[in-house]
mmCIF file with all atom_site columns, C-alpha atoms in Angstrom:
data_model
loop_
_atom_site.group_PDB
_atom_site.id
_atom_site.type_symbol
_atom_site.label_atom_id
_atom_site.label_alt_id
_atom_site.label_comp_id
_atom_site.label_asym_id
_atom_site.label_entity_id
_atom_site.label_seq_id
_atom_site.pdbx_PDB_ins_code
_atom_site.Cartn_x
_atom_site.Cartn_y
_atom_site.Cartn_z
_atom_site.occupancy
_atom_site.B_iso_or_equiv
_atom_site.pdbx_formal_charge
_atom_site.auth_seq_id
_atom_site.auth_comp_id
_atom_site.auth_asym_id
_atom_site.auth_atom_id
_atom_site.pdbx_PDB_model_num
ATOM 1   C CA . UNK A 1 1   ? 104.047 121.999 110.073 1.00 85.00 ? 1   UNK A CA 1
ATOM 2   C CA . UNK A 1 2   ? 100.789 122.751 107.824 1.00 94.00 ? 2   UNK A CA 1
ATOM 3   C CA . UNK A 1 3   ? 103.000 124.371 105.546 1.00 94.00 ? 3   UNK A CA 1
ATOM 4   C CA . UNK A 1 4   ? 103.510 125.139 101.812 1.00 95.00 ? 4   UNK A CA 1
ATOM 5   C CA . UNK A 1 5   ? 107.359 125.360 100.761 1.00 92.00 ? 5   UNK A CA 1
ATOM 6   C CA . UNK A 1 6   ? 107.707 126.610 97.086  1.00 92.00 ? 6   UNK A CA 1
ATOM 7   C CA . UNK A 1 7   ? 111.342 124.392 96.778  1.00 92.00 ? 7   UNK A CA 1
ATOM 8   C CA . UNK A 1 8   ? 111.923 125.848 93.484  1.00 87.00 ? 8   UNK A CA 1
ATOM 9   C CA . UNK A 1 9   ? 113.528 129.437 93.806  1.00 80.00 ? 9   UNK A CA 1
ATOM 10  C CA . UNK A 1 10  ? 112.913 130.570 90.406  1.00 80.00 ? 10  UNK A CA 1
ATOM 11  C CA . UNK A 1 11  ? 109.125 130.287 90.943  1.00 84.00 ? 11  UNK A CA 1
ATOM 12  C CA . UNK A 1 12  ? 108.982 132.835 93.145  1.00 77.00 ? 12  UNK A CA 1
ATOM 13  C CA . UNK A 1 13  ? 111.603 135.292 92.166  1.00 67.00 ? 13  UNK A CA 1
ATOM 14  C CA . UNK A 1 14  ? 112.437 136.867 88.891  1.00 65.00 ? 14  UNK A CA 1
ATOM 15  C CA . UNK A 1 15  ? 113.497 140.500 87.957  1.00 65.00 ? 15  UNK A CA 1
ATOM 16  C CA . UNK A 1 16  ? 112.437 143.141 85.483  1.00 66.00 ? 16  UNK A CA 1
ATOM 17  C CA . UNK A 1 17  ? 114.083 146.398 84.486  1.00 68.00 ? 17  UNK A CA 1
ATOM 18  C CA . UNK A 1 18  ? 111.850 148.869 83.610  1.00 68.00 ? 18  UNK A CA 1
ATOM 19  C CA . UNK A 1 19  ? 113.648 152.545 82.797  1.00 73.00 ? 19  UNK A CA 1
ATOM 20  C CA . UNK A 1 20  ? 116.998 151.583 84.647  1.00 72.00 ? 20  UNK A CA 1
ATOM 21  C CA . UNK A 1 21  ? 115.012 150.450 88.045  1.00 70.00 ? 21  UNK A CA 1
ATOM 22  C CA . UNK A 1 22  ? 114.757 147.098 88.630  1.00 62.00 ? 22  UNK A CA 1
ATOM 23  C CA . UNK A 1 23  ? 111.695 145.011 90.126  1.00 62.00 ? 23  UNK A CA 1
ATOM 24  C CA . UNK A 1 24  ? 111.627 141.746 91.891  1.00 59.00 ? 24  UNK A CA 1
ATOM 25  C CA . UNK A 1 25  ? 108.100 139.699 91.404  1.00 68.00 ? 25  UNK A CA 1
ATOM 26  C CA . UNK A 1 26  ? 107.179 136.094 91.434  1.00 84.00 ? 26  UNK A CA 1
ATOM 27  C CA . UNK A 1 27  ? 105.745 133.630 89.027  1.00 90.00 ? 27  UNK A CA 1
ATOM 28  C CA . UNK A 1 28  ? 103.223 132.078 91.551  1.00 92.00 ? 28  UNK A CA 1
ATOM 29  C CA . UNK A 1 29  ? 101.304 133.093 94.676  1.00 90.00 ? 29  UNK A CA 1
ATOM 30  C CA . UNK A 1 30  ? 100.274 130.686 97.567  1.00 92.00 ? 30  UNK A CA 1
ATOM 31  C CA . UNK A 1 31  ? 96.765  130.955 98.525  1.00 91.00 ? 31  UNK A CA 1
ATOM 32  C CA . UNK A 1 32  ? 94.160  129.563 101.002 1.00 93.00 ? 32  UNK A CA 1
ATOM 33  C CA . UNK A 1 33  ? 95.859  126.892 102.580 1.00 96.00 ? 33  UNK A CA 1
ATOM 34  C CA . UNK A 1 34  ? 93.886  123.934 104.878 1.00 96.00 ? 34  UNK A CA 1
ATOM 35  C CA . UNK A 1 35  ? 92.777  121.032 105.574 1.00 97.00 ? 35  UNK A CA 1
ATOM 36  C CA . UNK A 1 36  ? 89.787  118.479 106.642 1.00 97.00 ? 36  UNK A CA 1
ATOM 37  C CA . UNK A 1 37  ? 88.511  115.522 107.749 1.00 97.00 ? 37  UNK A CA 1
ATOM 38  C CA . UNK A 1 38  ? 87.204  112.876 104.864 1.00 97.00 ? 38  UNK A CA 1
ATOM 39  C CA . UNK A 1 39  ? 84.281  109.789 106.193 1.00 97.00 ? 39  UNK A CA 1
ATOM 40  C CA . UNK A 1 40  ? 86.972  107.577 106.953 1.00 96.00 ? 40  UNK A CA 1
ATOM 41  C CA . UNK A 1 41  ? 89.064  109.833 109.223 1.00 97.00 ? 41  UNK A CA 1
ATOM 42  C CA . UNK A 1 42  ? 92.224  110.282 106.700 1.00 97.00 ? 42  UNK A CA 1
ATOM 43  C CA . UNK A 1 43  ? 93.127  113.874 106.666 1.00 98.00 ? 43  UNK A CA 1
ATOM 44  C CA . UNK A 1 44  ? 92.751  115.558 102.851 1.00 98.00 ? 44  UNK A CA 1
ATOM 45  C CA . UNK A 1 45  ? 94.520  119.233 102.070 1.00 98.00 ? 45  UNK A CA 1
ATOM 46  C CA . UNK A 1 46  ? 94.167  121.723 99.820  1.00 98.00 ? 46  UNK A CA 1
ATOM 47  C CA . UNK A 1 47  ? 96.454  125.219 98.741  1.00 97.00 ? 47  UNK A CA 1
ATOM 48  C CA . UNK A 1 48  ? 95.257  127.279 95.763  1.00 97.00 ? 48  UNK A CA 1
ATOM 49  C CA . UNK A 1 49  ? 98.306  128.725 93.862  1.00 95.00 ? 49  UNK A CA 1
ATOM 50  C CA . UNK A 1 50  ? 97.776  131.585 91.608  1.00 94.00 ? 50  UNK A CA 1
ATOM 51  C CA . UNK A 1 51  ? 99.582  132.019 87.814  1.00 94.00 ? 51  UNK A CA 1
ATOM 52  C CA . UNK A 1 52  ? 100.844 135.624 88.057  1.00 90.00 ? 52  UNK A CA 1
ATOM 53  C CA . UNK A 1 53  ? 102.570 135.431 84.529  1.00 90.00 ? 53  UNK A CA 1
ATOM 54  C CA . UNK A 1 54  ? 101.058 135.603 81.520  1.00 91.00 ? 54  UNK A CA 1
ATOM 55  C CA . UNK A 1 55  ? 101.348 132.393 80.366  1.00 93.00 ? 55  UNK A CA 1
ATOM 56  C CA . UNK A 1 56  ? 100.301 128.556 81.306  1.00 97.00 ? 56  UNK A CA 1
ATOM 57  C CA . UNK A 1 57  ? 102.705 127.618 84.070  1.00 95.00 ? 57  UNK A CA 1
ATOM 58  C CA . UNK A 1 58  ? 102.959 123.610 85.089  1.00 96.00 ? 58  UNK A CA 1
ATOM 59  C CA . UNK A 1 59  ? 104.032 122.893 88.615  1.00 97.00 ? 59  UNK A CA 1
ATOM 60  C CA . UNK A 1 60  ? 104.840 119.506 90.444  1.00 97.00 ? 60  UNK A CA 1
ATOM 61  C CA . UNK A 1 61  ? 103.530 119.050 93.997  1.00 98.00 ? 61  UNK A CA 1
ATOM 62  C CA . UNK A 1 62  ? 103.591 116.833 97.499  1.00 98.00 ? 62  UNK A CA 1
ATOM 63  C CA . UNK A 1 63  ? 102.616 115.993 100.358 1.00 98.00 ? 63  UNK A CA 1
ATOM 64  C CA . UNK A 1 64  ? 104.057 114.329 103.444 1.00 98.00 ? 64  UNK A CA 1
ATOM 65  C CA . UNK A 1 65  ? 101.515 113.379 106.253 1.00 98.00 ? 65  UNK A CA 1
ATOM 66  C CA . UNK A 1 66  ? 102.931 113.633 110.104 1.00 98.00 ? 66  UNK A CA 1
ATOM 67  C CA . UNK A 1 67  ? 100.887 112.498 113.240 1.00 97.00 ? 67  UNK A CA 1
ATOM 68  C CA . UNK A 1 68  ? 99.604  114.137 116.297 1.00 95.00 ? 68  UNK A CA 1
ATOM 69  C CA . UNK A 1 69  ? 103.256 114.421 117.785 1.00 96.00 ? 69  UNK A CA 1
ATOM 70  C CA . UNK A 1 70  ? 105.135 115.476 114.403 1.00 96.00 ? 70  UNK A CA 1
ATOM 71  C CA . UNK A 1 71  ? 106.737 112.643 113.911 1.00 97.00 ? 71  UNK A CA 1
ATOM 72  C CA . UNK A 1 72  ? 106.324 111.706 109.866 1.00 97.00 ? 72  UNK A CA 1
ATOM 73  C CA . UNK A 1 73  ? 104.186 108.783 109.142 1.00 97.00 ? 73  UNK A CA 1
ATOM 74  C CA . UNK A 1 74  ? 104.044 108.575 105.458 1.00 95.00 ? 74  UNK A CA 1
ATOM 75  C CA . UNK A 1 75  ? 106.632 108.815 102.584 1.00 96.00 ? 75  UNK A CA 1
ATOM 76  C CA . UNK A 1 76  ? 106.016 112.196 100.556 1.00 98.00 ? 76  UNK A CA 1
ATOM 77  C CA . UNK A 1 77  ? 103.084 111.494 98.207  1.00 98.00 ? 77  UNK A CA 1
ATOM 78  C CA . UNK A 1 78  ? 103.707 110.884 94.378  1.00 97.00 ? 78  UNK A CA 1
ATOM 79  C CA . UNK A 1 79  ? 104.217 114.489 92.459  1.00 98.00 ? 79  UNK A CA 1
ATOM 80  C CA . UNK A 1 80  ? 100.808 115.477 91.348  1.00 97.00 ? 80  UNK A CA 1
ATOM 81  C CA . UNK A 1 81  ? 100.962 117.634 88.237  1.00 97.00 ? 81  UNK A CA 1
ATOM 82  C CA . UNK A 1 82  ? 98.859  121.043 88.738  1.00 97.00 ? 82  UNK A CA 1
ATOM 83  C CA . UNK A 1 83  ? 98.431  123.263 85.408  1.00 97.00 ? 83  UNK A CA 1
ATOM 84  C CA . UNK A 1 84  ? 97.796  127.059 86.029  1.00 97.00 ? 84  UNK A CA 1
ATOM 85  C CA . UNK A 1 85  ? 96.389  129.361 83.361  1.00 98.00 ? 85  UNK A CA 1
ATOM 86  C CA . UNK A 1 86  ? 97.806  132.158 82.246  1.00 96.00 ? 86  UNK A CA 1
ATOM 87  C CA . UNK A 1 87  ? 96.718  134.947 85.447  1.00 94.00 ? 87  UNK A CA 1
ATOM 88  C CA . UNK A 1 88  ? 94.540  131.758 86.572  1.00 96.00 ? 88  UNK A CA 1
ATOM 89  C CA . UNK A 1 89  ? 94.458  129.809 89.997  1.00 97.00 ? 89  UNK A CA 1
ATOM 90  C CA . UNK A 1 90  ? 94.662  126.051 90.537  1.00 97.00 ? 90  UNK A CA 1
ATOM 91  C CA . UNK A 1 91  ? 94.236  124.015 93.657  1.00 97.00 ? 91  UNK A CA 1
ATOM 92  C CA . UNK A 1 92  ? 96.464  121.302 94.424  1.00 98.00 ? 92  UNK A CA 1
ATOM 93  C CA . UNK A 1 93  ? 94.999  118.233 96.614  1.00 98.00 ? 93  UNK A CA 1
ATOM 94  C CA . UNK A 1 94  ? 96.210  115.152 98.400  1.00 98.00 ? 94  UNK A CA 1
ATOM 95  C CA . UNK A 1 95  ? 94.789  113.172 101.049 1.00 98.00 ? 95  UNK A CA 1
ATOM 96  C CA . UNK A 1 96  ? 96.819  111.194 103.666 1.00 98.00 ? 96  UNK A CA 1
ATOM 97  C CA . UNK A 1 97  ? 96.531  107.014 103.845 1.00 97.00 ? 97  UNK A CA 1
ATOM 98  C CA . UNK A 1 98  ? 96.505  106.834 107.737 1.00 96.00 ? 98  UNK A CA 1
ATOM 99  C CA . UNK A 1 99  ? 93.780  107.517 110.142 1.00 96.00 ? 99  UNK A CA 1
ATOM 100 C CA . UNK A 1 100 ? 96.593  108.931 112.305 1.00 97.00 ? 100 UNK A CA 1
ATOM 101 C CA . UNK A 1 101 ? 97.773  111.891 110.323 1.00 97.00 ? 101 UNK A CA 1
ATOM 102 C CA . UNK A 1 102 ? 97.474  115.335 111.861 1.00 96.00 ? 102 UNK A CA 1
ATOM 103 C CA . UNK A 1 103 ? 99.615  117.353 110.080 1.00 97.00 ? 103 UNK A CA 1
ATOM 104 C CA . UNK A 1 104 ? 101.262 118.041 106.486 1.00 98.00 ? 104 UNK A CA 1
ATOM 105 C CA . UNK A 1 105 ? 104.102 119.588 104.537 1.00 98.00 ? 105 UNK A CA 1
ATOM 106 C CA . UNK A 1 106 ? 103.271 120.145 100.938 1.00 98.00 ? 106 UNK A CA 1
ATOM 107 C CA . UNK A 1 107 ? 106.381 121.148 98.143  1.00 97.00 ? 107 UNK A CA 1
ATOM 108 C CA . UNK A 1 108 ? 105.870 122.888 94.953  1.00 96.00 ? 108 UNK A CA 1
ATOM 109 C CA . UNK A 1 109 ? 108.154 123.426 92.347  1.00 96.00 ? 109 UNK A CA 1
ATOM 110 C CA . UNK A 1 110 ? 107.832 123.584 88.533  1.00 94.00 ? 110 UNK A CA 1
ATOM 111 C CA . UNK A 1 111 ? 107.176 121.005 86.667  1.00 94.00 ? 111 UNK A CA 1
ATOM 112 C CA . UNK A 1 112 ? 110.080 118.794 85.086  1.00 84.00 ? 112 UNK A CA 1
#
């Protein structure tokens, strides 16, 4: 729980020759990852993802919202469309519906 699972292999792993040797590397890096209270007691989260390419990259995310015992209490949030420049960062947000939420799960993968 509290995770971030990047459900789109590709996004994380690509290779490059360089002079017969090659190098694994990934598109996009998962950063600070949390989450906090709003006024009305629903629970709002955050992950910053960083563009390691050199290029605008689009990615798709959600969220699903579990309670106190881990047992899910919302359907996974809409996909929220997050645009990364080119060796930029973005921060993806969602914020839960109940009260009762007290954990989260939140996917990435690129955008369709």
């Amino acid at each position: 729980m509290n995770s971030v699972n990047v459900i789109d292999r590709k996004m994380l792993e690509q290779r490059k020759t360089i002079l017969g040797t090659q190098y694994d590397y990934g598109k996009i890096s998962i950063g600070a990852t949390g989450a906090s209270r709003t006024a009305t007691g629903t629970l709002s989260v955050h992950t910053t993802i960083e563009n390691m390419t050199d290029h605008t990259q689009t990615l798709q995310g959600r969220t699903r919202f579990y309670d106190e015992n881990r047992s899910p209490i919302e359907d996974f949030s809409a996909w929220q469309r997050i645009t990364l420049p080119a060796r930029g960062t973005g921060t993806y947000r969602e914020m839960s519906l109940s009260n009762k939420a007290g954990f989260f799960y939140i996917e990435l993968k690129e955008a369709q």
